[in-house]
CSV table of C-alpha atoms and ligand atoms in Angstrom, one decimal:
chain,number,residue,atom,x,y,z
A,1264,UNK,CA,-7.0,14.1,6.5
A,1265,UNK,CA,-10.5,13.6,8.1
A,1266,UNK,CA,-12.4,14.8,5.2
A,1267,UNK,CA,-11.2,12.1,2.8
A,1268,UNK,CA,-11.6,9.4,6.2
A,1269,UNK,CA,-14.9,10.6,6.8
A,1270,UNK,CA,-15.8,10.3,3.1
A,1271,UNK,CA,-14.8,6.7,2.7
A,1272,UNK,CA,-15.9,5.7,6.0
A,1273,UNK,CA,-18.2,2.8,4.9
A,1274,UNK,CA,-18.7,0.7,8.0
A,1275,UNK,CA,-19.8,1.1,11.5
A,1276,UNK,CA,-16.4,1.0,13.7
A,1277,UNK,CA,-16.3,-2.0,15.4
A,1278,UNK,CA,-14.0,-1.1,17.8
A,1279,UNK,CA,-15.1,2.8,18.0
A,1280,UNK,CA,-11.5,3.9,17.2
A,1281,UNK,CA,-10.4,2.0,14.0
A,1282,UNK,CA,-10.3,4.1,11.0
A,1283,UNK,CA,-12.3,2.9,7.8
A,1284,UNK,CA,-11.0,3.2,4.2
A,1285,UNK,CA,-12.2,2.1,0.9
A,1286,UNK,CA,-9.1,1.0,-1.0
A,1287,UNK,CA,-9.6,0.4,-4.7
A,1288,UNK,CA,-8.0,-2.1,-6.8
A,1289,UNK,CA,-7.8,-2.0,-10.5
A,1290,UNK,CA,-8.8,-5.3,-11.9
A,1291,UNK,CA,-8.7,-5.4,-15.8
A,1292,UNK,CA,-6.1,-7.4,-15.7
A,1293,UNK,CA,-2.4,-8.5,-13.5
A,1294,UNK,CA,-2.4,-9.6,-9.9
A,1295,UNK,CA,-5.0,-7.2,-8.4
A,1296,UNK,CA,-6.3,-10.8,-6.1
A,1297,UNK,CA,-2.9,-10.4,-4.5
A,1298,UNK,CA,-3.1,-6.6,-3.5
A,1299,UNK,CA,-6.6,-6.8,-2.2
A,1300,UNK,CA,-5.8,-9.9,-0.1
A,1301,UNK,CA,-3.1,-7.9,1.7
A,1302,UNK,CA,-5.3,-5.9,2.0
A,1303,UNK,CA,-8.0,-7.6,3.6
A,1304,UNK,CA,-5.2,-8.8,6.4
A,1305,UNK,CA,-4.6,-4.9,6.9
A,1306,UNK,CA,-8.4,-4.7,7.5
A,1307,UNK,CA,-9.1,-2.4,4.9
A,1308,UNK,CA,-12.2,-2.5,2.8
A,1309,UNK,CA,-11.3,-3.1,-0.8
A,1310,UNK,CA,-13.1,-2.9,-4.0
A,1311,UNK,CA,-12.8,-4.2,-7.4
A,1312,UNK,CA,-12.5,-1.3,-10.3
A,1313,UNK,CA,-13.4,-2.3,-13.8
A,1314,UNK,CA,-16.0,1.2,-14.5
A,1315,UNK,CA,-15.5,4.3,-13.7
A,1316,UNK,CA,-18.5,4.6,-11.5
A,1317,UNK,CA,-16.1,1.9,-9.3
A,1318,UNK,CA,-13.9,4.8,-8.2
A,1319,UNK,CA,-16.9,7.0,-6.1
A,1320,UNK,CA,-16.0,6.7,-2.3
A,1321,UNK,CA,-12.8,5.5,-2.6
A,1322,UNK,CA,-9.6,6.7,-0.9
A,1323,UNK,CA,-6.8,5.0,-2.9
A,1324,UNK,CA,-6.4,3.0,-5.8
A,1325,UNK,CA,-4.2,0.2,-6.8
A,1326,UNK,CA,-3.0,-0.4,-10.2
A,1327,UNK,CA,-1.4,-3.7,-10.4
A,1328,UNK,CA,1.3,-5.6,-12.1
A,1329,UNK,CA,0.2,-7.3,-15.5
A,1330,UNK,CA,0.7,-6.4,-18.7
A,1331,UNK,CA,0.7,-2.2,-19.2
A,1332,UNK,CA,-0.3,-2.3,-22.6
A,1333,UNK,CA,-3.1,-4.6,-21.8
A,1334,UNK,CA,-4.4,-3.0,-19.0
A,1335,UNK,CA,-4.2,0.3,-20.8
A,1336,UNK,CA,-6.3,-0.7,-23.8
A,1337,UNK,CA,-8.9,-2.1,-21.9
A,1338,UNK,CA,-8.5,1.3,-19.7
A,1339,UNK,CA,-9.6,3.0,-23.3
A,1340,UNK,CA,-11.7,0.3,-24.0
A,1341,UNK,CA,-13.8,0.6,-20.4
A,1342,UNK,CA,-13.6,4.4,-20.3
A,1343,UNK,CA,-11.3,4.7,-17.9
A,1344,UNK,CA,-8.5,6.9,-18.9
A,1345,UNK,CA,-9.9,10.0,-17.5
A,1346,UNK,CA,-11.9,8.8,-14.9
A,1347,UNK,CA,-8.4,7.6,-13.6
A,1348,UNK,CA,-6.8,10.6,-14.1
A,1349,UNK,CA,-9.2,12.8,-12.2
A,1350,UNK,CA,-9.1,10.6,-9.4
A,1351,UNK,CA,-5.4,10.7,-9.7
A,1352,UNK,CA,-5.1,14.0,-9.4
A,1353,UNK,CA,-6.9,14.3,-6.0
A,1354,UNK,CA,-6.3,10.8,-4.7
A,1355,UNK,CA,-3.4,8.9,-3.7
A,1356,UNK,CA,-2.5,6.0,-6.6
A,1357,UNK,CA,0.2,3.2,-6.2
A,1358,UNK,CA,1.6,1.5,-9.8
A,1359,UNK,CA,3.5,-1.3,-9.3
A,1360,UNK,CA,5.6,-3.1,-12.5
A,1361,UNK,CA,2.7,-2.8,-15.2
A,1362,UNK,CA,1.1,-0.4,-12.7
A,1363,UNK,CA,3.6,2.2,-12.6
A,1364,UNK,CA,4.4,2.0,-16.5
A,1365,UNK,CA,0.5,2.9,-16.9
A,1366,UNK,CA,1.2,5.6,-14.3
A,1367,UNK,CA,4.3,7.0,-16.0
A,1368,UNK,CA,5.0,10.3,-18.2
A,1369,UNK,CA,7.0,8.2,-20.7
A,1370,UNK,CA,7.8,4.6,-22.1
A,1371,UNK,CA,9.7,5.3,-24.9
A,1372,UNK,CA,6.7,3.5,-27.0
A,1373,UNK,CA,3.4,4.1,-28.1
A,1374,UNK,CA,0.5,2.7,-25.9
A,1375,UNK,CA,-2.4,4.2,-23.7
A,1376,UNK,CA,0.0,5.4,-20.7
A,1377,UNK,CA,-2.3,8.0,-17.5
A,1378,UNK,CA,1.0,10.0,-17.7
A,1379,UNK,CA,0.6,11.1,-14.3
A,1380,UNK,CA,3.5,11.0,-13.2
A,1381,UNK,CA,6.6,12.7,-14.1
A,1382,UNK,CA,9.0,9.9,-14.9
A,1383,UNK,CA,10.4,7.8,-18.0
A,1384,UNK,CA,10.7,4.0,-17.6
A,1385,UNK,CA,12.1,1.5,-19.6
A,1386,UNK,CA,9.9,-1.9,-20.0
A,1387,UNK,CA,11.3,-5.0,-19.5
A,1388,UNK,CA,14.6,-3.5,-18.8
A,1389,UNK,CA,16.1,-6.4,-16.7
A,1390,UNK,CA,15.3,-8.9,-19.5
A,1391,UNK,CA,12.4,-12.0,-19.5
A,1392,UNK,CA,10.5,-13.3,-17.1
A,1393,UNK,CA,13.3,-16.3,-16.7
A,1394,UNK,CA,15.6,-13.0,-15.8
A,1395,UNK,CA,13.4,-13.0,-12.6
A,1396,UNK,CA,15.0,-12.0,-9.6
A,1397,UNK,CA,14.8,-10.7,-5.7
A,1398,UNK,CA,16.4,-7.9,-4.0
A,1399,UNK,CA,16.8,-6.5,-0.5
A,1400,UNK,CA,16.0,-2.4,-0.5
A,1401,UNK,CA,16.5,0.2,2.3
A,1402,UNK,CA,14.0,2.0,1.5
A,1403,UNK,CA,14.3,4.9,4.4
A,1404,UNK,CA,11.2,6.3,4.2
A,1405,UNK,CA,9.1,2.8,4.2
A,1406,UNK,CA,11.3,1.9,7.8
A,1407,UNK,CA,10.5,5.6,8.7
A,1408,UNK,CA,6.3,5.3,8.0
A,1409,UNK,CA,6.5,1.7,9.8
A,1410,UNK,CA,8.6,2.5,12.3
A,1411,UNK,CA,10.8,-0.6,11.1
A,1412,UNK,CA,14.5,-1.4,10.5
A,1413,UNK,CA,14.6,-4.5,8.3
A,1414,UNK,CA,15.1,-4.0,3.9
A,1415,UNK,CA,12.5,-5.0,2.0
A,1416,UNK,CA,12.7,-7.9,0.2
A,1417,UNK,CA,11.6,-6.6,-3.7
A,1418,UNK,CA,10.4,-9.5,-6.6
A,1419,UNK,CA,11.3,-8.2,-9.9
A,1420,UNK,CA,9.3,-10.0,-12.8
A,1421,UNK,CA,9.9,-8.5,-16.5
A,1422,UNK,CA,10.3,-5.5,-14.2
A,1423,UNK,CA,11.0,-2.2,-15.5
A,1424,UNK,CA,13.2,0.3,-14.9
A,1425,UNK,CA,12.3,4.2,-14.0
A,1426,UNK,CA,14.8,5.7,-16.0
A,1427,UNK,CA,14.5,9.1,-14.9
A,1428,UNK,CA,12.6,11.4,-12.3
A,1429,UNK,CA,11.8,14.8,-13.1
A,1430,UNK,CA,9.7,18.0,-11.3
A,1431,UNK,CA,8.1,16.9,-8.2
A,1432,UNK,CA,8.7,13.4,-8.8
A,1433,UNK,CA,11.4,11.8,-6.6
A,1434,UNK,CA,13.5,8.5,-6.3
A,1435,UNK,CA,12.1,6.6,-3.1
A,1436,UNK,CA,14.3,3.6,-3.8
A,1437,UNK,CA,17.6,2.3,-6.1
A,1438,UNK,CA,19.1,-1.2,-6.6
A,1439,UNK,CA,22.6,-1.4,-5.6
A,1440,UNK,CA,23.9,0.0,-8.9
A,1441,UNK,CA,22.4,2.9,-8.7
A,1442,UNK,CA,19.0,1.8,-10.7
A,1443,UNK,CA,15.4,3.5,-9.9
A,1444,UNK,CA,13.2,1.7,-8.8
A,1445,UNK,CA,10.5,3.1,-7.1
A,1446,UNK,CA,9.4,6.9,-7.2
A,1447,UNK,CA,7.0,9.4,-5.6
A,1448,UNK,CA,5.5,12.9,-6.5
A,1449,UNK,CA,2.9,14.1,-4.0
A,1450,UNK,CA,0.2,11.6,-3.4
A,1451,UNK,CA,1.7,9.3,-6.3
A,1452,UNK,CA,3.2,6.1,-6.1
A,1453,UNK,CA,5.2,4.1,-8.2
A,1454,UNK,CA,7.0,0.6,-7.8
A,1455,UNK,CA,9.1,-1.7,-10.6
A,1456,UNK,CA,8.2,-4.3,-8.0
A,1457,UNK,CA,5.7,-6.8,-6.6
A,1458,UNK,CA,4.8,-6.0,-2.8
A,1459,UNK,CA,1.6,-7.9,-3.2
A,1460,UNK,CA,3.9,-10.8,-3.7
A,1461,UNK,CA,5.6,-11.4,-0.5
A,1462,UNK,CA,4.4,-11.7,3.0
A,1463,UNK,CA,5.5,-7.9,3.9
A,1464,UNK,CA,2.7,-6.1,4.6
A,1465,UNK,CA,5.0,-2.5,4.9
A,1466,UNK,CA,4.7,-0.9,1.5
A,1467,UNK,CA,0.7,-1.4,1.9
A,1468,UNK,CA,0.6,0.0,5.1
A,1469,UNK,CA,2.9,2.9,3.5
A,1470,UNK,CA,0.3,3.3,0.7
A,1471,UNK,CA,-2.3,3.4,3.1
A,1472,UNK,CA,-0.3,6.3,5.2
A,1473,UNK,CA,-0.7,8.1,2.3
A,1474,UNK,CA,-4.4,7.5,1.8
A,1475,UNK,CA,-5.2,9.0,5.3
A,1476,UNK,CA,-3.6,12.2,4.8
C,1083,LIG,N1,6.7,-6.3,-18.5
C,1083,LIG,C1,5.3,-5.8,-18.2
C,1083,LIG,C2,4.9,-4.6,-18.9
C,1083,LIG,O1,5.8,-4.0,-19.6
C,1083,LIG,C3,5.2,-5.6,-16.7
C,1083,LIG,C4,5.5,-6.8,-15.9
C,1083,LIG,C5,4.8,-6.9,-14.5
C,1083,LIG,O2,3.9,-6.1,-14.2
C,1083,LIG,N2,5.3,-7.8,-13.8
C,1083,LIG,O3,3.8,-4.2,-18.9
């Protein structure tokens, strides 16, 4: 836990206790403004990552929502794919919508995918953005790291669905019938929905639980 605190530890504490963190947030494209502006109200220090020379120091990263095929061609285009994937392998990640299709094993189509993690999704699986729609989730473990009772209020948009976990992967979350929608395996992180999108700051400060262990 320290080593990875220590190593991202940026700024002098201001306080003498507070613990510093360099988040990063993958900005090739999607809604990566909203993530690092939650962010910034958690206190965390984030950074923008378009290179791979972005990722040095950093103790997380963010993919965002967008468009996954976009995001992954420009990945190839910017050099990114394995930069990512090393990172990923020692460093907590968080996908959310486009985010976690780029993350994903499988999406049933060809484009650039990290394949990190072992699930199958389905894009666009709940129909066009007009198909737009809110949920609450009990997510047990988010109440648990927050030490919080209320759901959490999930905006789907073009959302996909994760069809199927598999190995160490595991569901974290379903819709009322039954539906995956967010998923873990180890240190990864994967969400068919938009945290960055509401005022609930829980699923960051999850993520970021993660990022200091
Ligand atoms: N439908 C998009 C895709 O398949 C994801 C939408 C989103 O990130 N809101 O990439």
């Amino acid at each position: 836990m320290f080593r990875k605190c220590l190593r991202a530890s940026v700024s002098p504490a201001a306080d003498g206790n507070k613990e510093f963190m360099k988040i990063g947030v993958l900005a090739l494209q999607g809604d990566f403004l909203e993530h690092k502006v939650i962010l910034q109200k958690l206190g965390v220090e984030t950074i923008e990552v378009r290179l791979p020379k972005d990722l040095a120091g950093l103790s997380g990263l963010i993919i965002p929502g967008g468009e996954s095929t976009t995001i992954g061609k420009l990945a190839v285009a910017f050099g990114l794919m394995e930069p990512l994937r090393h990172f990923a392998r020692e460093f907590p990640v968080w996908g959310t919508c486009a985010g976690a299709i780029f993350l994903s094993q499988n999406a049933k189509k060809e484009q650039p995918l990290l394949k990190m993690m072992d699930i199958t999704v389905e894009r666009n699986a709940f129909g066009a953005q007009v198909d737009s729609f809110e949920a609450d989730l009990d997510i047990d473990e988010l109440k648990k790291a927050t030490g919080t009772d209320d759901p959490f209020r999930a905006v789907f948009i073009r959302a996909p669905i994760i069809e199927s976990v598999r190995g160490n992967a595991r569901v974290l979350s379903r819709l009322a019938d039954g539906r995956i929608v967010a998923a873990i395996e180890g240190h990864l992180l994967a969400t068919s929905f938009h945290p960055e999108l509401t005022k609930d700051t829980r699923f960051h400060q999850y993520f970021l639980s993660l990022c200091k262990k």
